GROMACS .gro file of C-alpha atoms in nm:
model
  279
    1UNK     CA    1  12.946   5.497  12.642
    2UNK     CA    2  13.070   5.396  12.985
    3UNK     CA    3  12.951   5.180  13.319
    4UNK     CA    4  13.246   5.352  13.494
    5UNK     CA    5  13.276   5.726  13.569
    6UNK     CA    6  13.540   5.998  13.724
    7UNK     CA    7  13.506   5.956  14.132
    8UNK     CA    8  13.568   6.319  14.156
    9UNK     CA    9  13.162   6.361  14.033
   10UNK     CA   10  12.980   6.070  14.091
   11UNK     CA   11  12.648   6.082  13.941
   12UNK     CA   12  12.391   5.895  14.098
   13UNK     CA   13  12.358   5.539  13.810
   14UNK     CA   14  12.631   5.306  13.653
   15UNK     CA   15  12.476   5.250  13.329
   16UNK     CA   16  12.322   5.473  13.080
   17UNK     CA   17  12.003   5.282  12.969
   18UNK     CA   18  11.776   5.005  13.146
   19UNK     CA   19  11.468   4.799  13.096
   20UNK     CA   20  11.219   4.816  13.348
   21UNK     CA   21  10.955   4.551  13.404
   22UNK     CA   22  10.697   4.500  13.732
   23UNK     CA   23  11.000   4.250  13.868
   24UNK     CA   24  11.295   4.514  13.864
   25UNK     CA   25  11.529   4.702  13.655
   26UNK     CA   26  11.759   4.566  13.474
   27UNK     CA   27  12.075   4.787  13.336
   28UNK     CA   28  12.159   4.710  12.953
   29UNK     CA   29  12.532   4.729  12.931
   30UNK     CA   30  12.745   4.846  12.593
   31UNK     CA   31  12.771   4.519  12.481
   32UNK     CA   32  12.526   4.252  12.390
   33UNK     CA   33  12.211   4.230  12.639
   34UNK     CA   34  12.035   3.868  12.523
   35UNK     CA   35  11.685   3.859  12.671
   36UNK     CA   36  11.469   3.528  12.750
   37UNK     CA   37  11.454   3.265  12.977
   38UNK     CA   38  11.769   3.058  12.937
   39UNK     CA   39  11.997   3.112  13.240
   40UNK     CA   40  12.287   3.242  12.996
   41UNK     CA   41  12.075   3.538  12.928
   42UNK     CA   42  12.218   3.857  13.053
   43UNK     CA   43  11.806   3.968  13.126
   44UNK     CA   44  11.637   3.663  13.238
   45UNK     CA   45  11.279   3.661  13.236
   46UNK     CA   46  11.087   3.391  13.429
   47UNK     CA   47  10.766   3.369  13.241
   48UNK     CA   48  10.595   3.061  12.992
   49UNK     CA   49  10.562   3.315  12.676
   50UNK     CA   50  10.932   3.409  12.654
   51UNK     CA   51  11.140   3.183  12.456
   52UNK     CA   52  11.478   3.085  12.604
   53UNK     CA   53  11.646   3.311  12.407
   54UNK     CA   54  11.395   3.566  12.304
   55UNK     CA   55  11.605   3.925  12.176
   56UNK     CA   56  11.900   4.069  12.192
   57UNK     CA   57  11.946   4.458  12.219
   58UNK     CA   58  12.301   4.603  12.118
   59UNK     CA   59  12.431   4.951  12.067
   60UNK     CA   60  12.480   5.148  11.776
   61UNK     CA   61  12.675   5.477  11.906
   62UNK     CA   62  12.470   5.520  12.228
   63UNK     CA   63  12.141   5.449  12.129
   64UNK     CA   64  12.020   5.086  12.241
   65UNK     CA   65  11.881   4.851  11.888
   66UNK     CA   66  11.617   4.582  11.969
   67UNK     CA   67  11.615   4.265  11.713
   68UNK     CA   68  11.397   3.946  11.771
   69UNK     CA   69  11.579   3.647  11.795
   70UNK     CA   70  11.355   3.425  11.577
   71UNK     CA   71  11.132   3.388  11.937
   72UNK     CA   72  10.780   3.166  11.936
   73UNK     CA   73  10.585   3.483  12.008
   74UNK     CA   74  10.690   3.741  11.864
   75UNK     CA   75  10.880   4.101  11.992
   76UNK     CA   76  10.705   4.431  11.948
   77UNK     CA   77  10.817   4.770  12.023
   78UNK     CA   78  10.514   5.027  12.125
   79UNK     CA   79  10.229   4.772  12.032
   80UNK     CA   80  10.410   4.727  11.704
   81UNK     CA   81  10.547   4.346  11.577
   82UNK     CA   82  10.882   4.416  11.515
   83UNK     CA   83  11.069   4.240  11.152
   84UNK     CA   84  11.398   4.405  11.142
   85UNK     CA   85  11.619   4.564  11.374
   86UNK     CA   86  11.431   4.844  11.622
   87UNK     CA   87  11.598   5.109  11.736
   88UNK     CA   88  11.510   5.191  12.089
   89UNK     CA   89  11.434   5.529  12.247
   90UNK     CA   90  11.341   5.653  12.633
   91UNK     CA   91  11.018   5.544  12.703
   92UNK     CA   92  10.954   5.334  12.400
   93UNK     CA   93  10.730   4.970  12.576
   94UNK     CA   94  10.908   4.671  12.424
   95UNK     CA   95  10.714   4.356  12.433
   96UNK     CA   96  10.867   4.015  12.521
   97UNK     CA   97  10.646   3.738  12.473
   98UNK     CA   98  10.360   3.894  12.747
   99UNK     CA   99  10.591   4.074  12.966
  100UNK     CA  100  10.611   4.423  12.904
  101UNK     CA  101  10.898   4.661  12.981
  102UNK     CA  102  10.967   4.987  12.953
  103UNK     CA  103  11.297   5.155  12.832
  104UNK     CA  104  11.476   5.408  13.032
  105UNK     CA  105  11.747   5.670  12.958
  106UNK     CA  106  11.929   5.659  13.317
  107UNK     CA  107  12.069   6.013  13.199
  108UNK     CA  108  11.728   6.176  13.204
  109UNK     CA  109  11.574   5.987  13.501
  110UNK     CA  110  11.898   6.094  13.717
  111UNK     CA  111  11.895   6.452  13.685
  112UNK     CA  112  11.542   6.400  13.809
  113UNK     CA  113  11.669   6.204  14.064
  114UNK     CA  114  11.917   6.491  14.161
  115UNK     CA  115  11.615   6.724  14.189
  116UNK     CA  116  11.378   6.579  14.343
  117UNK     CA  117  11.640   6.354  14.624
  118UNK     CA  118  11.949   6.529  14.645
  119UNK     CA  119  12.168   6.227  14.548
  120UNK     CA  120  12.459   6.142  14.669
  121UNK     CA  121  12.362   6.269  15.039
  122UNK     CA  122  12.073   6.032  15.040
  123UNK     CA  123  11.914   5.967  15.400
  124UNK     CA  124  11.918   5.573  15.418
  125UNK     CA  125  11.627   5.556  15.700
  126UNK     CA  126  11.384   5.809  15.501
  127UNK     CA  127  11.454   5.646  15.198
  128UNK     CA  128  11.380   5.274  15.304
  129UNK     CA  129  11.048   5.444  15.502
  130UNK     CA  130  10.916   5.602  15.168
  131UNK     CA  131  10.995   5.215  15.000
  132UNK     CA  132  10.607   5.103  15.088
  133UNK     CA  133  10.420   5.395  14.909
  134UNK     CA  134  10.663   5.452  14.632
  135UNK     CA  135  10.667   5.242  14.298
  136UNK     CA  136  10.984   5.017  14.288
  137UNK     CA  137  11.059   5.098  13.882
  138UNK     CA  138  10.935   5.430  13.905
  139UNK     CA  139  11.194   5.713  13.815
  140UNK     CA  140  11.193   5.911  14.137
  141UNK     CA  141  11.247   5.567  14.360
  142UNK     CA  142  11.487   5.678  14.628
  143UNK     CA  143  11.594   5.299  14.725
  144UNK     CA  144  11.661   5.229  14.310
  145UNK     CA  145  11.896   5.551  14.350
  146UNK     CA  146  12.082   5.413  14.643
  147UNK     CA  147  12.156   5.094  14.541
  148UNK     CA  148  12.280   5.260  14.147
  149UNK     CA  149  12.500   5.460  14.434
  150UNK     CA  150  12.626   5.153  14.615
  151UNK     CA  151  12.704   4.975  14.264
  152UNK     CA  152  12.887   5.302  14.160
  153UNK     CA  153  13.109   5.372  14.478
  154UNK     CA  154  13.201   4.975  14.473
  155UNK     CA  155  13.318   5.034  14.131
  156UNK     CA  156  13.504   5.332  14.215
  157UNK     CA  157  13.654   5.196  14.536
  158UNK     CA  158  13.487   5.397  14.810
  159UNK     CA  159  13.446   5.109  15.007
  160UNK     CA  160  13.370   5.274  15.352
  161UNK     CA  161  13.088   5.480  15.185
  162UNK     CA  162  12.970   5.214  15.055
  163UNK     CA  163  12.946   5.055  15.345
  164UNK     CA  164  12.772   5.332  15.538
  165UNK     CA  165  12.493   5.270  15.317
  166UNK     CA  166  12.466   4.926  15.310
  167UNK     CA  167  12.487   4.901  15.672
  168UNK     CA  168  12.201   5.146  15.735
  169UNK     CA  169  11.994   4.952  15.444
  170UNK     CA  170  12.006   4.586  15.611
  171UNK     CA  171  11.934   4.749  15.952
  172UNK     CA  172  11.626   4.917  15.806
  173UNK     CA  173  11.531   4.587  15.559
  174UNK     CA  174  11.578   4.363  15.912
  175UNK     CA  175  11.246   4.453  16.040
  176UNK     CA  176  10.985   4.179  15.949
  177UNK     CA  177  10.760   4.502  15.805
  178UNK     CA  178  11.043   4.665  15.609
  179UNK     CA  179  11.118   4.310  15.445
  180UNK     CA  180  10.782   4.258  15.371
  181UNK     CA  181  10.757   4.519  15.154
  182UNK     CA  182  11.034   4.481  14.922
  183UNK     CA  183  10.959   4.317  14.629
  184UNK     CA  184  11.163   4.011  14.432
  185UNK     CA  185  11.318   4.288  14.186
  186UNK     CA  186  11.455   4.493  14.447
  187UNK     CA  187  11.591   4.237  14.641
  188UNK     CA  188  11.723   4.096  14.380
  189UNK     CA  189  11.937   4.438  14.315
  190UNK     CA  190  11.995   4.497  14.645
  191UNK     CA  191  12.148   4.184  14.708
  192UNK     CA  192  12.387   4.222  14.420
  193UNK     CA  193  12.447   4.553  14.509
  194UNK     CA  194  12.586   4.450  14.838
  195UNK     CA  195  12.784   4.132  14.783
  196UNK     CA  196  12.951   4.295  14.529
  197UNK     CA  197  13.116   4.483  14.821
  198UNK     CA  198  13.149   4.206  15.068
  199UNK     CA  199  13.496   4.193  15.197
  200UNK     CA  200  13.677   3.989  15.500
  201UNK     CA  201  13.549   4.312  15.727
  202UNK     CA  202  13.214   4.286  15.599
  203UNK     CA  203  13.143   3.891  15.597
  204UNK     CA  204  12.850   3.981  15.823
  205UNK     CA  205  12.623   4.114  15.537
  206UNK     CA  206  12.594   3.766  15.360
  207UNK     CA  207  12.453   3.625  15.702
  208UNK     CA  208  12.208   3.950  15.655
  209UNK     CA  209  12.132   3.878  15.276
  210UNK     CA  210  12.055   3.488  15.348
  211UNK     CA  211  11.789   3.517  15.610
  212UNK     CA  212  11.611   3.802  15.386
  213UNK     CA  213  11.581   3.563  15.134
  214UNK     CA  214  11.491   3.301  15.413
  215UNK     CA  215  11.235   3.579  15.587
  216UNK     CA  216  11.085   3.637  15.213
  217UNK     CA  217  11.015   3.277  15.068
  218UNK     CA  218  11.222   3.303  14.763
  219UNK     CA  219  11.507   3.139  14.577
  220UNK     CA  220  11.802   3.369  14.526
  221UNK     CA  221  11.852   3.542  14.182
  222UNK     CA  222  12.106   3.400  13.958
  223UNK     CA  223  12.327   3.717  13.983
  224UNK     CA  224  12.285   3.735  14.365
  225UNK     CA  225  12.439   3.354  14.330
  226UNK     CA  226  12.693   3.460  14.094
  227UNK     CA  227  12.800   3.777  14.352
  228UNK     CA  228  12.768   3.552  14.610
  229UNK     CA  229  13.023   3.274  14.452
  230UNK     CA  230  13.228   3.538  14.396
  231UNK     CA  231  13.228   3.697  14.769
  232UNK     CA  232  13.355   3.382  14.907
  233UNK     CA  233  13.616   3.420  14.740
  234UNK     CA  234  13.735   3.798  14.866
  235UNK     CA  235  13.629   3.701  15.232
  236UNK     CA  236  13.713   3.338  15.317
  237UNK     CA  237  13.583   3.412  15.679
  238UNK     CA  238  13.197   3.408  15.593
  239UNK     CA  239  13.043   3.146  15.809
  240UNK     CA  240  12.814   2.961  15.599
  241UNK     CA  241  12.593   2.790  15.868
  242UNK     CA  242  12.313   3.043  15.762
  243UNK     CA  243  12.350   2.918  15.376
  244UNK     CA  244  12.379   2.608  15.469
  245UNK     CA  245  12.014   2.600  15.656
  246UNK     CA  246  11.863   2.821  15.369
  247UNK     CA  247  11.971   2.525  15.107
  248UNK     CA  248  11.825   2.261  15.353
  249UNK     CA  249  11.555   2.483  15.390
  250UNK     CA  250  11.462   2.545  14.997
  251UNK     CA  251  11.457   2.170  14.942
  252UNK     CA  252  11.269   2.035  15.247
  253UNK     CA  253  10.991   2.317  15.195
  254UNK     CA  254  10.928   2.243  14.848
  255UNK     CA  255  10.985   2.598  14.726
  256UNK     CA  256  11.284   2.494  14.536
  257UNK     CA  257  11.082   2.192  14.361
  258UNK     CA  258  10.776   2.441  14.295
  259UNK     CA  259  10.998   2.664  14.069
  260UNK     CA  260  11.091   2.341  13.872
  261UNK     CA  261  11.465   2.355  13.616
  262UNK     CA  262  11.573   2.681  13.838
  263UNK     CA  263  11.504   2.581  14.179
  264UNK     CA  264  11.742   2.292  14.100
  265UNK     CA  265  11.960   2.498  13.907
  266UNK     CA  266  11.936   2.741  14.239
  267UNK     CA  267  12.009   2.429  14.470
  268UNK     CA  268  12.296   2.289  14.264
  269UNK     CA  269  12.453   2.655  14.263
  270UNK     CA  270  12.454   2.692  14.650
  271UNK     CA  271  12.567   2.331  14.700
  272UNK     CA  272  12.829   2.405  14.484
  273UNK     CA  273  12.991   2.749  14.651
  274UNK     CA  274  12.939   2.510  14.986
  275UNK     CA  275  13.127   2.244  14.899
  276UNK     CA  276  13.418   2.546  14.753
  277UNK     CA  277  13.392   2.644  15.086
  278UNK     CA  278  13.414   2.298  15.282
  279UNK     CA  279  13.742   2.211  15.034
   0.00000   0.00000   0.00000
């Protein structure tokens, strides 16, 4: 099992299996995925029933194995209490605390997504317009499918067509109706997605990805903050004036405080990459 493929057939996702909740997906990699609601998780979940570190799912061959981590409330698999490790399969519901998620095979859902939206030559504009009336974690998503695409190409060093979608996605995701509609899990993506391919020609997109965040309410992700720490460092010409008044703006508002040991842990992160950026 591999997150990388051959560029001379792209398919349309990076990883081969996901979990997907009413927040987002969230790609399980070949390694260790730790789920709960400690920050060092690689799948954090925000919510009082999850423990802090709640279950871990590893791979045996390619097939994903779900184990409880000795968690207050309990893991089940398909309604069912789990004691002992649980192997996983495509659309097995795997309980965390109260959060439910479902299990995806990324190989089934994207030769439906080949089907049904002609991946790669995805049209950005109709695919941003369809956003609104389509389910965000559904398999047939056409925004879920171009981000996987972006992540892919970025991987594979097809920067420029990479670019061609990103560019058309924040011009579409600009309009105060477009970025009302996307919800936390897809921005969350989406903004990883993107700074992942921020360069010194591309600084512009941060200044994009900041007021979305700014124009939605919300803290950034703790991945988006990771990409972004790491973006600064590949493009040294980002002007930060526009993270600089989201920071200000997170504390003075109170949304920051209302989100209590991650909005500081959010604040402390983007004073952080500023003061990188100031030295």
């Amino acid at each position: 099992m591999t997150n990388r493929r051959d560029t001379q057939d792209l398919p349309v996702l990076t990883f081969e299996w996901a979990l997907a909740s009413s927040d987002g997906s969230y790609p399980l990699t070949d390694e260790v995925n730790r789920i709960g609601r400690a920050l060092d998780c690689e799948i954090v979940l925000e919510d009082a029933s999850v423990s802090r570190h709640h279950a871990t799912i590893t791979f045996v061959g390619d097939r994903p194995r779900l184990e409880d981590a000795g968690s207050r409330h309990g893991t089940t698999v398909n309604g069912q209490k789990i004691e002992a490790a649980a192997p996983l399969k495509h659309g097995d519901r795997v309980g965390i605390g109260g959060v439910m998620l479902v299990v995806s095979d990324l190989r089934r859902v994207e030769r439906a997504q080949r089907e049904t939206l002609q991946i790669p030559a995805l049209n950005v504009a109709e695919a941003v317009r369809t956003l609104r009336s389509m389910p965000t974690t559904g398999e047939h998503d056409p925004v879920s499918a171009m981000l996987s695409e972006i992540q892919l190409l970025v991987d594979a060093g097809e920067g420029e067509r990479a670019a061609s979608l990103i560019a058309g996605l924040l011009k579409n995701w600009s309009g105060q109706a477009n970025s009302a509609a996307i919800d936390e899990g897809t921005l969350r993506r989406g903004s990883t997605a993107i700074l992942r391919a921020v360069t010194g020609d591309h600084a512009e997109w941060v200044d994009g990805l900041v007021a979305l965040h700014r124009r939605r309410g919300v803290l950034m992700h703790a991945s988006t903050l990771d990409q972004l720490e790491a973006a600064a460092l590949r493009a040294p010409n980002i002007d930060w004036t526009a993270l600089a008044s989201y920071a200000q703006w997170l504390s003075s508002s109170g949304v920051a405080g209302q989100r209590g040991e991650y909005g500081r842990y959010c604040l402390e992160r983007l004073a952080q990459i500023l003061r990188a950026r100031a030295a």
